[in-house]
PDB file of C-alpha atoms and ligand atoms in Angstrom:
ATOM      1  CA  MET A   1     333.120 264.727 184.157  1.00 47.00           C
ATOM      2  CA  VAL A   2     335.482 263.162 186.710  1.00 53.00           C
ATOM      3  CA  ASP A   3     334.822 259.576 186.750  1.00 62.00           C
ATOM      4  CA  HIS A   4     336.742 259.165 190.206  1.00 78.00           C
ATOM      5  CA  LYS A   5     338.533 261.521 192.523  1.00 92.00           C
ATOM      6  CA  ILE A   6     341.898 260.708 193.872  1.00 96.00           C
ATOM      7  CA  PRO A   7     342.236 261.167 197.518  1.00 98.00           C
ATOM      8  CA  VAL A   8     345.306 263.381 198.710  1.00 98.00           C
ATOM      9  CA  ILE A   9     346.922 264.619 201.383  1.00 98.00           C
ATOM     10  CA  LEU A  10     349.221 267.701 200.930  1.00 99.00           C
ATOM     11  CA  ASP A  11     352.098 268.136 203.193  1.00 98.00           C
ATOM     12  CA  GLY A  12     354.972 270.995 202.855  1.00 98.00           C
ATOM     13  CA  ASP A  13     356.629 273.678 204.123  1.00 98.00           C
ATOM     14  CA  PRO A  14     355.139 277.040 202.330  1.00 98.00           C
ATOM     15  CA  GLY A  15     357.687 278.369 200.969  1.00 96.00           C
ATOM     16  CA  HIS A  16     356.314 280.016 197.490  1.00 97.00           C
ATOM     17  CA  ASP A  17     357.029 276.880 195.274  1.00 98.00           C
ATOM     18  CA  ASP A  18     354.771 274.725 198.180  1.00 98.00           C
ATOM     19  CA  ALA A  19     352.241 277.236 197.647  1.00 98.00           C
ATOM     20  CA  ILE A  20     352.411 277.631 194.075  1.00 98.00           C
ATOM     21  CA  ALA A  21     352.432 273.476 194.026  1.00 98.00           C
ATOM     22  CA  TRP A  22     348.995 273.543 195.622  1.00 98.00           C
ATOM     23  CA  VAL A  23     347.732 275.838 193.375  1.00 98.00           C
ATOM     24  CA  LEU A  24     348.260 273.408 191.077  1.00 98.00           C
ATOM     25  CA  ALA A  25     346.624 270.526 193.010  1.00 98.00           C
ATOM     26  CA  LYS A  26     343.443 272.429 193.937  1.00 98.00           C
ATOM     27  CA  SER A  27     342.834 273.458 190.593  1.00 98.00           C
ATOM     28  CA  ASN A  28     342.670 269.810 189.451  1.00 97.00           C
ATOM     29  CA  PRO A  29     339.106 268.587 189.578  1.00 96.00           C
ATOM     30  CA  ASN A  30     340.707 264.657 189.808  1.00 94.00           C
ATOM     31  CA  PHE A  31     341.884 265.823 192.784  1.00 97.00           C
ATOM     32  CA  ASP A  32     340.269 265.527 196.459  1.00 98.00           C
ATOM     33  CA  ILE A  33     342.239 267.027 199.234  1.00 98.00           C
ATOM     34  CA  LYS A  34     341.322 265.273 202.369  1.00 98.00           C
ATOM     35  CA  ALA A  35     344.022 266.879 204.515  1.00 98.00           C
ATOM     36  CA  VAL A  36     346.679 269.583 204.428  1.00 98.00           C
ATOM     37  CA  THR A  37     350.022 269.075 207.160  1.00 98.00           C
ATOM     38  CA  SER A  38     352.719 271.408 207.553  1.00 98.00           C
ATOM     39  CA  VAL A  39     355.949 270.456 208.453  1.00 98.00           C
ATOM     40  CA  ALA A  40     359.496 272.478 209.450  1.00 98.00           C
ATOM     41  CA  GLY A  41     361.808 273.471 206.555  1.00 97.00           C
ATOM     42  CA  ASN A  42     361.692 276.529 204.647  1.00 96.00           C
ATOM     43  CA  GLN A  43     360.764 278.324 208.090  1.00 97.00           C
ATOM     44  CA  THR A  44     359.790 277.617 211.513  1.00 97.00           C
ATOM     45  CA  LEU A  45     356.415 275.260 212.140  1.00 98.00           C
ATOM     46  CA  GLU A  46     354.737 278.178 213.269  1.00 98.00           C
ATOM     47  CA  LYS A  47     355.408 280.272 210.151  1.00 98.00           C
ATOM     48  CA  THR A  48     354.876 277.343 207.707  1.00 98.00           C
ATOM     49  CA  THR A  49     351.553 276.202 209.460  1.00 98.00           C
ATOM     50  CA  TYR A  50     350.066 279.881 209.409  1.00 98.00           C
ATOM     51  CA  ASN A  51     351.520 280.153 205.485  1.00 98.00           C
ATOM     52  CA  ALA A  52     349.558 276.824 204.914  1.00 98.00           C
ATOM     53  CA  MET A  53     346.269 278.253 206.519  1.00 98.00           C
ATOM     54  CA  ARG A  54     346.668 281.462 204.236  1.00 98.00           C
ATOM     55  CA  VAL A  55     347.418 279.463 201.150  1.00 98.00           C
ATOM     56  CA  CYS A  56     344.010 277.510 201.730  1.00 98.00           C
ATOM     57  CA  THR A  57     342.014 280.401 202.733  1.00 98.00           C
ATOM     58  CA  LEU A  58     342.859 282.224 199.222  1.00 98.00           C
ATOM     59  CA  LEU A  59     342.811 279.056 197.138  1.00 98.00           C
ATOM     60  CA  GLY A  60     339.241 277.512 199.093  1.00 98.00           C
ATOM     61  CA  ILE A  61     340.828 274.771 200.121  1.00 98.00           C
ATOM     62  CA  GLU A  62     338.569 273.093 202.559  1.00 97.00           C
ATOM     63  CA  ALA A  63     340.374 270.245 204.129  1.00 98.00           C
ATOM     64  CA  PRO A  64     341.210 270.043 207.817  1.00 98.00           C
ATOM     65  CA  ILE A  65     344.821 271.524 208.701  1.00 98.00           C
ATOM     66  CA  ALA A  66     347.245 270.152 210.827  1.00 98.00           C
ATOM     67  CA  LYS A  67     350.428 271.350 212.518  1.00 98.00           C
ATOM     68  CA  GLY A  68     353.196 268.750 211.793  1.00 98.00           C
ATOM     69  CA  ARG A  69     356.734 268.369 213.451  1.00 98.00           C
ATOM     70  CA  ASN A  70     358.678 271.433 214.184  1.00 98.00           C
ATOM     71  CA  LYS A  71     362.119 269.876 213.894  1.00 98.00           C
ATOM     72  CA  PRO A  72     363.507 266.928 211.988  1.00 98.00           C
ATOM     73  CA  LEU A  73     363.666 263.234 213.697  1.00 98.00           C
ATOM     74  CA  LEU A  74     367.198 263.344 215.083  1.00 97.00           C
ATOM     75  CA  ALA A  75     368.861 266.612 213.394  1.00 96.00           C
ATOM     76  CA  GLN A  76     368.905 270.160 214.364  1.00 97.00           C
ATOM     77  CA  LEU A  77     366.102 272.492 212.124  1.00 96.00           C
ATOM     78  CA  ILE A  78     367.692 274.647 209.313  1.00 95.00           C
ATOM     79  CA  THR A  79     365.789 277.414 207.640  1.00 93.00           C
ATOM     80  CA  ALA A  80     365.862 278.541 204.548  1.00 86.00           C
ATOM     81  CA  GLY A  81     364.592 282.508 204.993  1.00 76.00           C
ATOM     82  CA  ASN A  82     367.408 283.243 202.213  1.00 79.00           C
ATOM     83  CA  PHE A  83     365.153 281.807 199.926  1.00 85.00           C
ATOM     84  CA  HIS A  84     361.384 282.360 201.017  1.00 91.00           C
ATOM     85  CA  GLY A  85     361.765 285.922 203.389  1.00 91.00           C
ATOM     86  CA  GLU A  86     361.295 285.905 206.848  1.00 92.00           C
ATOM     87  CA  SER A  87     357.836 284.758 206.942  1.00 95.00           C
ATOM     88  CA  GLY A  88     358.183 282.011 204.653  1.00 95.00           C
ATOM     89  CA  LEU A  89     356.379 283.443 201.686  1.00 96.00           C
ATOM     90  CA  ASP A  90     357.354 287.135 201.430  1.00 94.00           C
ATOM     91  CA  GLY A  91     356.197 289.048 198.964  1.00 96.00           C
ATOM     92  CA  PRO A  92     352.071 289.842 198.428  1.00 97.00           C
ATOM     93  CA  LYS A  93     349.875 290.212 201.015  1.00 98.00           C
ATOM     94  CA  LEU A  94     347.636 287.144 201.762  1.00 98.00           C
ATOM     95  CA  PRO A  95     344.407 286.727 203.453  1.00 98.00           C
ATOM     96  CA  GLU A  96     344.052 285.685 207.046  1.00 98.00           C
ATOM     97  CA  PRO A  97     343.183 282.328 207.602  1.00 98.00           C
ATOM     98  CA  CYS A  98     339.577 281.648 207.350  1.00 97.00           C
ATOM     99  CA  MET A  99     339.926 278.118 209.372  1.00 98.00           C
ATOM    100  CA  GLN A 100     340.741 276.803 212.684  1.00 98.00           C
ATOM    101  CA  LEU A 101     343.646 274.404 213.107  1.00 98.00           C
ATOM    102  CA  GLU A 102     342.884 270.715 213.421  1.00 97.00           C
ATOM    103  CA  GLU A 103     343.295 269.599 217.068  1.00 96.00           C
ATOM    104  CA  LEU A 104     345.246 266.465 215.424  1.00 98.00           C
ATOM    105  CA  SER A 105     348.876 266.369 215.069  1.00 97.00           C
ATOM    106  CA  SER A 106     349.857 265.850 211.353  1.00 97.00           C
ATOM    107  CA  VAL A 107     350.385 262.246 212.149  1.00 98.00           C
ATOM    108  CA  GLU A 108     347.062 261.366 213.856  1.00 98.00           C
ATOM    109  CA  LEU A 109     345.555 263.343 211.062  1.00 98.00           C
ATOM    110  CA  MET A 110     347.135 261.236 208.073  1.00 98.00           C
ATOM    111  CA  SER A 111     346.310 258.150 209.818  1.00 98.00           C
ATOM    112  CA  LYS A 112     342.869 259.220 210.437  1.00 98.00           C
ATOM    113  CA  VAL A 113     342.098 259.970 206.689  1.00 98.00           C
ATOM    114  CA  LEU A 114     344.070 256.950 205.675  1.00 98.00           C
ATOM    115  CA  ASN A 115     341.897 254.543 208.136  1.00 97.00           C
ATOM    116  CA  GLU A 116     338.476 256.538 206.605  1.00 96.00           C
ATOM    117  CA  THR A 117     339.131 256.145 203.224  1.00 94.00           C
ATOM    118  CA  ASP A 118     338.458 253.304 201.089  1.00 93.00           C
ATOM    119  CA  GLU A 119     340.707 254.181 198.217  1.00 96.00           C
ATOM    120  CA  LEU A 120     344.417 254.210 198.097  1.00 98.00           C
ATOM    121  CA  VAL A 121     345.553 257.690 199.168  1.00 98.00           C
ATOM    122  CA  THR A 122     348.432 259.934 197.121  1.00 98.00           C
ATOM    123  CA  ILE A 123     350.429 262.082 199.496  1.00 98.00           C
ATOM    124  CA  ILE A 124     352.553 264.859 198.042  1.00 99.00           C
ATOM    125  CA  SER A 125     355.141 265.928 199.998  1.00 99.00           C
ATOM    126  CA  THR A 126     357.223 268.756 199.368  1.00 98.00           C
ATOM    127  CA  GLY A 127     359.091 269.959 202.183  1.00 98.00           C
ATOM    128  CA  PRO A 128     361.221 267.589 204.464  1.00 98.00           C
ATOM    129  CA  LEU A 129     360.027 264.151 205.139  1.00 98.00           C
ATOM    130  CA  THR A 130     359.680 264.208 208.674  1.00 98.00           C
ATOM    131  CA  ASN A 131     355.857 264.012 209.019  1.00 98.00           C
ATOM    132  CA  VAL A 132     355.547 261.036 206.519  1.00 98.00           C
ATOM    133  CA  ALA A 133     358.411 259.401 208.491  1.00 98.00           C
ATOM    134  CA  ALA A 134     356.506 259.926 211.797  1.00 98.00           C
ATOM    135  CA  LEU A 135     353.576 258.517 210.062  1.00 98.00           C
ATOM    136  CA  LEU A 136     355.171 255.416 209.155  1.00 98.00           C
ATOM    137  CA  LEU A 137     356.639 254.791 212.562  1.00 98.00           C
ATOM    138  CA  ALA A 138     353.991 255.907 214.818  1.00 98.00           C
ATOM    139  CA  HIS A 139     351.373 253.940 212.499  1.00 98.00           C
ATOM    140  CA  PRO A 140     352.764 251.147 210.450  1.00 96.00           C
ATOM    141  CA  GLU A 141     349.240 249.934 209.909  1.00 95.00           C
ATOM    142  CA  VAL A 142     348.763 252.603 207.248  1.00 96.00           C
ATOM    143  CA  LYS A 143     351.407 251.648 204.950  1.00 97.00           C
ATOM    144  CA  ASP A 144     348.961 249.579 202.766  1.00 97.00           C
ATOM    145  CA  LYS A 145     346.555 252.333 202.451  1.00 98.00           C
ATOM    146  CA  ILE A 146     349.181 254.616 200.760  1.00 98.00           C
ATOM    147  CA  GLY A 147     348.863 254.303 196.951  1.00 98.00           C
ATOM    148  CA  MET A 148     351.599 256.790 195.983  1.00 98.00           C
ATOM    149  CA  ILE A 149     354.299 259.076 197.717  1.00 98.00           C
ATOM    150  CA  SER A 150     355.031 261.768 195.351  1.00 99.00           C
ATOM    151  CA  ILE A 151     357.664 263.875 196.532  1.00 99.00           C
ATOM    152  CA  MET A 152     360.243 267.084 195.862  1.00 98.00           C
ATOM    153  CA  GLY A 153     363.456 266.138 197.479  1.00 98.00           C
ATOM    154  CA  GLY A 154     366.762 264.768 196.786  1.00 98.00           C
ATOM    155  CA  GLY A 155     369.166 265.157 193.445  1.00 98.00           C
ATOM    156  CA  LEU A 156     370.933 262.483 191.753  1.00 98.00           C
ATOM    157  CA  ARG A 157     373.829 264.034 190.429  1.00 97.00           C
ATOM    158  CA  ASN A 158     373.904 267.452 192.728  1.00 97.00           C
ATOM    159  CA  GLY A 159     372.944 269.314 195.587  1.00 98.00           C
ATOM    160  CA  ASN A 160     371.509 272.708 196.109  1.00 97.00           C
ATOM    161  CA  TRP A 161     372.042 272.901 200.074  1.00 97.00           C
ATOM    162  CA  THR A 162     375.324 271.340 200.076  1.00 98.00           C
ATOM    163  CA  PRO A 163     377.378 269.976 196.897  1.00 98.00           C
ATOM    164  CA  ALA A 164     375.901 266.444 197.366  1.00 98.00           C
ATOM    165  CA  ALA A 165     372.244 267.366 199.018  1.00 98.00           C
ATOM    166  CA  GLU A 166     369.104 268.838 198.152  1.00 98.00           C
ATOM    167  CA  PHE A 167     367.479 270.865 201.011  1.00 98.00           C
ATOM    168  CA  ASN A 168     364.411 268.837 201.809  1.00 98.00           C
ATOM    169  CA  ILE A 169     366.565 265.853 202.181  1.00 98.00           C
ATOM    170  CA  PHE A 170     369.356 267.221 203.829  1.00 98.00           C
ATOM    171  CA  GLU A 171     366.843 269.010 206.407  1.00 98.00           C
ATOM    172  CA  ASP A 172     365.776 265.453 207.456  1.00 98.00           C
ATOM    173  CA  PRO A 173     367.736 262.442 205.782  1.00 98.00           C
ATOM    174  CA  GLU A 174     366.995 259.864 208.455  1.00 98.00           C
ATOM    175  CA  ALA A 175     363.040 260.847 207.724  1.00 98.00           C
ATOM    176  CA  ALA A 176     363.868 260.625 204.045  1.00 99.00           C
ATOM    177  CA  GLN A 177     365.854 256.970 204.789  1.00 98.00           C
ATOM    178  CA  ILE A 178     362.502 255.920 206.393  1.00 98.00           C
ATOM    179  CA  VAL A 179     360.308 256.972 203.121  1.00 98.00           C
ATOM    180  CA  PHE A 180     362.701 255.457 200.672  1.00 98.00           C
ATOM    181  CA  THR A 181     362.932 251.965 202.381  1.00 98.00           C
ATOM    182  CA  SER A 182     359.269 252.194 203.090  1.00 98.00           C
ATOM    183  CA  GLY A 183     358.548 249.648 200.053  1.00 98.00           C
ATOM    184  CA  ILE A 184     355.610 252.512 199.115  1.00 98.00           C
ATOM    185  CA  PRO A 185     355.467 253.754 195.556  1.00 98.00           C
ATOM    186  CA  LEU A 186     357.655 256.603 195.758  1.00 98.00           C
ATOM    187  CA  THR A 187     357.723 259.427 192.844  1.00 98.00           C
ATOM    188  CA  MET A 188     360.943 261.372 193.558  1.00 99.00           C
ATOM    189  CA  CYS A 189     360.805 264.638 191.481  1.00 99.00           C
ATOM    190  CA  GLY A 190     364.594 265.767 192.318  1.00 98.00           C
ATOM    191  CA  LEU A 191     367.031 268.574 191.044  1.00 98.00           C
ATOM    192  CA  ASP A 192     367.356 266.422 188.180  1.00 98.00           C
ATOM    193  CA  VAL A 193     363.976 267.436 186.860  1.00 98.00           C
ATOM    194  CA  THR A 194     363.038 270.526 189.146  1.00 98.00           C
ATOM    195  CA  GLU A 195     366.389 272.302 187.802  1.00 98.00           C
ATOM    196  CA  LYS A 196     364.938 272.204 184.441  1.00 98.00           C
ATOM    197  CA  ALA A 197     361.049 273.287 185.608  1.00 98.00           C
ATOM    198  CA  ILE A 198     362.548 277.076 185.042  1.00 98.00           C
ATOM    199  CA  VAL A 199     360.263 279.892 184.816  1.00 98.00           C
ATOM    200  CA  TYR A 200     361.224 282.776 183.249  1.00 98.00           C
ATOM    201  CA  PRO A 201     359.852 286.429 183.579  1.00 97.00           C
ATOM    202  CA  ASP A 202     358.323 285.920 180.430  1.00 98.00           C
ATOM    203  CA  ASP A 203     356.318 283.197 182.114  1.00 98.00           C
ATOM    204  CA  GLU A 204     355.781 285.269 185.233  1.00 98.00           C
ATOM    205  CA  LYS A 205     354.470 288.130 182.857  1.00 98.00           C
ATOM    206  CA  LYS A 206     352.225 285.100 180.977  1.00 98.00           C
ATOM    207  CA  ILE A 207     350.593 284.355 184.525  1.00 98.00           C
ATOM    208  CA  ARG A 208     350.263 288.105 185.211  1.00 98.00           C
ATOM    209  CA  ALA A 209     348.094 288.606 182.103  1.00 98.00           C
ATOM    210  CA  ILE A 210     345.458 286.431 183.174  1.00 98.00           C
ATOM    211  CA  GLY A 211     344.201 289.018 185.764  1.00 98.00           C
ATOM    212  CA  ASN A 212     342.594 286.949 188.330  1.00 98.00           C
ATOM    213  CA  GLN A 213     343.583 287.320 192.238  1.00 98.00           C
ATOM    214  CA  VAL A 214     345.379 283.932 192.442  1.00 98.00           C
ATOM    215  CA  SER A 215     347.255 284.309 188.894  1.00 98.00           C
ATOM    216  CA  THR A 216     348.104 287.925 190.220  1.00 98.00           C
ATOM    217  CA  ILE A 217     349.302 286.583 193.485  1.00 98.00           C
ATOM    218  CA  VAL A 218     351.371 283.603 191.910  1.00 98.00           C
ATOM    219  CA  ALA A 219     353.048 286.388 189.768  1.00 98.00           C
ATOM    220  CA  ASP A 220     353.869 288.303 192.506  1.00 98.00           C
ATOM    221  CA  TRP A 221     355.171 284.926 194.638  1.00 98.00           C
ATOM    222  CA  LEU A 222     357.333 284.160 191.063  1.00 98.00           C
ATOM    223  CA  ALA A 223     358.817 287.996 191.007  1.00 97.00           C
ATOM    224  CA  PHE A 224     359.866 287.255 194.542  1.00 95.00           C
ATOM    225  CA  PHE A 225     361.346 283.813 194.448  1.00 94.00           C
ATOM    226  CA  PHE A 226     363.441 284.966 190.882  1.00 95.00           C
ATOM    227  CA  LYS A 227     364.954 288.042 192.846  1.00 93.00           C
ATOM    228  CA  HIS A 228     366.814 285.659 194.918  1.00 90.00           C
ATOM    229  CA  HIS A 229     367.487 283.348 192.284  1.00 94.00           C
ATOM    230  CA  GLU A 230     368.680 286.057 189.689  1.00 95.00           C
ATOM    231  CA  GLN A 231     371.259 286.727 192.496  1.00 93.00           C
ATOM    232  CA  LEU A 232     372.569 283.293 192.193  1.00 92.00           C
ATOM    233  CA  GLY A 233     372.933 283.825 188.387  1.00 96.00           C
ATOM    234  CA  TRP A 234     369.768 282.119 187.407  1.00 96.00           C
ATOM    235  CA  SER A 235     368.112 283.423 184.570  1.00 97.00           C
ATOM    236  CA  GLY A 236     364.389 282.198 185.513  1.00 97.00           C
ATOM    237  CA  SER A 237     363.514 280.227 188.885  1.00 96.00           C
ATOM    238  CA  PRO A 238     363.734 276.308 189.106  1.00 98.00           C
ATOM    239  CA  LEU A 239     360.117 275.611 190.408  1.00 98.00           C
ATOM    240  CA  HIS A 240     360.736 272.738 192.578  1.00 98.00           C
ATOM    241  CA  ASP A 241     357.503 271.655 194.307  1.00 98.00           C
ATOM    242  CA  PRO A 242     355.083 272.083 191.574  1.00 98.00           C
ATOM    243  CA  CYS A 243     356.832 268.962 189.767  1.00 98.00           C
ATOM    244  CA  ALA A 244     355.550 266.789 192.427  1.00 98.00           C
ATOM    245  CA  VAL A 245     352.190 267.500 191.704  1.00 98.00           C
ATOM    246  CA  ALA A 246     352.136 268.441 187.876  1.00 98.00           C
ATOM    247  CA  VAL A 247     353.962 264.446 187.747  1.00 98.00           C
ATOM    248  CA  LEU A 248     350.976 263.190 188.378  1.00 98.00           C
ATOM    249  CA  LEU A 249     348.464 265.390 186.431  1.00 96.00           C
ATOM    250  CA  LYS A 250     350.557 265.196 183.435  1.00 97.00           C
ATOM    251  CA  PRO A 251     353.016 262.597 183.243  1.00 98.00           C
ATOM    252  CA  GLU A 252     353.333 262.584 179.506  1.00 98.00           C
ATOM    253  CA  ILE A 253     355.398 265.763 179.720  1.00 98.00           C
ATOM    254  CA  PHE A 254     358.077 264.163 182.095  1.00 98.00           C
ATOM    255  CA  THR A 255     360.967 261.615 181.867  1.00 98.00           C
ATOM    256  CA  ILE A 256     360.843 259.064 184.390  1.00 98.00           C
ATOM    257  CA  LYS A 257     362.874 255.767 185.146  1.00 98.00           C
ATOM    258  CA  ASP A 258     362.512 253.353 187.842  1.00 98.00           C
ATOM    259  CA  LEU A 259     365.831 253.291 189.827  1.00 98.00           C
ATOM    260  CA  TYR A 260     367.224 252.245 193.245  1.00 98.00           C
ATOM    261  CA  VAL A 261     367.997 255.174 195.188  1.00 98.00           C
ATOM    262  CA  GLN A 262     369.971 255.202 198.652  1.00 98.00           C
ATOM    263  CA  VAL A 263     369.869 258.213 200.969  1.00 98.00           C
ATOM    264  CA  ASP A 264     373.233 258.807 202.922  1.00 98.00           C
ATOM    265  CA  THR A 265     372.665 259.769 206.562  1.00 98.00           C
ATOM    266  CA  LYS A 266     376.385 259.274 207.507  1.00 98.00           C
ATOM    267  CA  GLY A 267     378.680 261.153 204.805  1.00 96.00           C
ATOM    268  CA  GLN A 268     381.061 263.899 205.914  1.00 97.00           C
ATOM    269  CA  TYR A 269     380.569 265.701 202.716  1.00 98.00           C
ATOM    270  CA  THR A 270     377.523 263.476 201.512  1.00 98.00           C
ATOM    271  CA  ARG A 271     375.169 263.425 204.410  1.00 98.00           C
ATOM    272  CA  GLY A 272     371.466 263.937 202.726  1.00 98.00           C
ATOM    273  CA  ALA A 273     372.817 262.915 199.409  1.00 98.00           C
ATOM    274  CA  THR A 274     370.192 260.579 197.171  1.00 98.00           C
ATOM    275  CA  ILE A 275     372.520 258.288 195.349  1.00 98.00           C
ATOM    276  CA  PRO A 276     371.422 256.211 192.482  1.00 98.00           C
ATOM    277  CA  ASP A 277     372.214 252.907 191.242  1.00 98.00           C
ATOM    278  CA  TRP A 278     372.562 253.618 187.662  1.00 98.00           C
ATOM    279  CA  HIS A 279     374.099 250.398 186.482  1.00 97.00           C
ATOM    280  CA  GLY A 280     372.179 247.873 188.852  1.00 96.00           C
ATOM    281  CA  THR A 281     375.730 247.428 190.400  1.00 97.00           C
ATOM    282  CA  SER A 282     373.523 246.874 193.991  1.00 97.00           C
ATOM    283  CA  LYS A 283     371.448 244.185 192.526  1.00 97.00           C
ATOM    284  CA  GLN A 284     368.641 245.688 194.284  1.00 98.00           C
ATOM    285  CA  GLN A 285     364.983 246.120 193.060  1.00 98.00           C
ATOM    286  CA  PRO A 286     364.324 250.085 192.416  1.00 98.00           C
ATOM    287  CA  ASN A 287     362.547 252.024 194.975  1.00 98.00           C
ATOM    288  CA  VAL A 288     361.715 255.103 193.268  1.00 98.00           C
ATOM    289  CA  ARG A 289     360.468 256.291 189.676  1.00 98.00           C
ATOM    290  CA  ALA A 290     362.721 258.900 189.375  1.00 98.00           C
ATOM    291  CA  VAL A 291     361.508 261.920 187.466  1.00 98.00           C
ATOM    292  CA  LEU A 292     364.361 263.113 185.005  1.00 98.00           C
ATOM    293  CA  GLY A 293     363.444 265.672 182.774  1.00 98.00           C
ATOM    294  CA  VAL A 294     360.494 268.118 181.684  1.00 98.00           C
ATOM    295  CA  ASP A 295     359.239 269.788 178.775  1.00 98.00           C
ATOM    296  CA  ARG A 296     359.410 273.077 180.024  1.00 98.00           C
ATOM    297  CA  GLU A 297     356.927 274.815 177.709  1.00 98.00           C
ATOM    298  CA  GLY A 298     354.467 271.943 178.729  1.00 98.00           C
ATOM    299  CA  PHE A 299     354.900 272.713 182.643  1.00 98.00           C
ATOM    300  CA  VAL A 300     354.591 276.071 182.085  1.00 98.00           C
ATOM    301  CA  ASP A 301     351.247 275.802 180.392  1.00 98.00           C
ATOM    302  CA  LEU A 302     350.161 273.763 183.164  1.00 98.00           C
ATOM    303  CA  LEU A 303     350.916 276.270 185.662  1.00 98.00           C
ATOM    304  CA  VAL A 304     349.158 278.949 183.280  1.00 98.00           C
ATOM    305  CA  GLU A 305     345.746 276.336 182.607  1.00 98.00           C
ATOM    306  CA  ALA A 306     345.775 275.822 186.413  1.00 98.00           C
ATOM    307  CA  CYS A 307     345.723 279.819 187.417  1.00 98.00           C
ATOM    308  CA  LYS A 308     342.821 280.231 185.067  1.00 98.00           C
ATOM    309  CA  VAL A 309     340.628 277.922 187.338  1.00 98.00           C
ATOM    310  CA  TYR A 310     340.387 280.429 189.871  1.00 98.00           C
ATOM    311  CA  ASP A 311     339.396 283.207 187.298  1.00 98.00           C
ATOM    312  CA  ASP A 312     335.698 282.973 189.562  1.00 97.00           C
ATOM    313  CA  ARG A 313     337.666 283.191 192.912  1.00 97.00           C
ATOM    314  CA  LYS A 314     338.420 286.369 195.025  1.00 97.00           C
ATOM    315  CA  VAL A 315     338.881 286.459 198.926  1.00 97.00           C
ATOM    316  CA  GLU A 316     339.051 289.338 200.972  1.00 96.00           C
ATOM    317  CA  ILE A 317     342.631 290.507 201.635  1.00 96.00           C
ATOM    318  CA  GLN A 318     342.985 293.067 204.337  1.00 91.00           C
TER     319      GLN A 318
HETATM  320  O1  RIB B   1     365.258 272.088 197.645  1.00 72.40           O
HETATM  321  C1  RIB B   1     364.017 272.792 196.856  1.00 72.40           C
HETATM  322  C2  RIB B   1     363.110 272.452 198.321  1.00 72.40           C
HETATM  323  O2  RIB B   1     363.220 273.102 199.341  1.00 72.40           O
HETATM  324  C3  RIB B   1     361.527 272.980 197.797  1.00 72.40           C
HETATM  325  O3  RIB B   1     360.316 272.228 198.774  1.00 72.40           O
HETATM  326  C4  RIB B   1     361.519 274.298 198.465  1.00 72.40           C
HETATM  327  O4  RIB B   1     360.028 274.938 198.996  1.00 72.40           O
HETATM  328  C5  RIB B   1     362.312 274.121 199.866  1.00 72.40           C
HETATM  329  O5  RIB B   1     361.422 273.508 200.758  1.00 72.40           O
HETATM  330 CA1   CA B   2     358.990 272.914 199.988  1.00 72.40          CA
END
């Protein structure tokens, strides 16, 4: 029996790994998903919004869905079609949305949820931080209602979009800087952990063997995601976004270190880099819980158990 549920806002740019992160989030009885907000990133806002609605239909997430920002705060939008395909979620057929979009923007819906919810709200952001930063700029008064922001973003030792910067942060470094300097408790799942959260073809087979509609689609998403990573020489897929959910569900399988991390917005080669103060030279207090490692098998087990939760769910797919 769940004693009390944690109010959660899911913010992302689905995206295969965002979608699998939401499979994890919805499977957990401790989460009360209050809102879903889409952001441009992996693909254009139109596509990530449509994908968000389809994934929520597939999973039975009944929270309001609001369209977020269609470009970074200052920079021009770059999309990652090479990883996620033209639709942003290529691969298996998905159900058409069963809901209408919220009239409110992502900022207004997030603000409404934060004002109406008595308990502190957790925001799980798995895309560029544009929506979260826009919320903090427009409604600074809601800051104290946010208990934790858990992100997939950054890399303390390397990037994946440039040598120095990870995609989500590189997409909108100004937004990331606003979030990293907000003083709100921040859990950062950067490439340091997500490139260890590797799902191999054998793991995909294990998930496919579960045999329900969601597990079959998750296996198909993994197969699509792996196709591109295999071409890059990976022997499995680094499952980035689900780490931002898993670390809240099962922190004991992760290695976490409090660190002071700065976001570079000006560097010629390092714009979008997340720079850790490993030795305290800045004399600054830590601003993030940096997630550095994971028990890979434990992570895969979590995914498998999450997929089994959907055994009794099946929606119509034309
Ligand atoms: O660098 C990985 C991140 O970029 C993930 O969130 C993925 O979905 C893409 O948005
Ligand atoms: Ca993402």
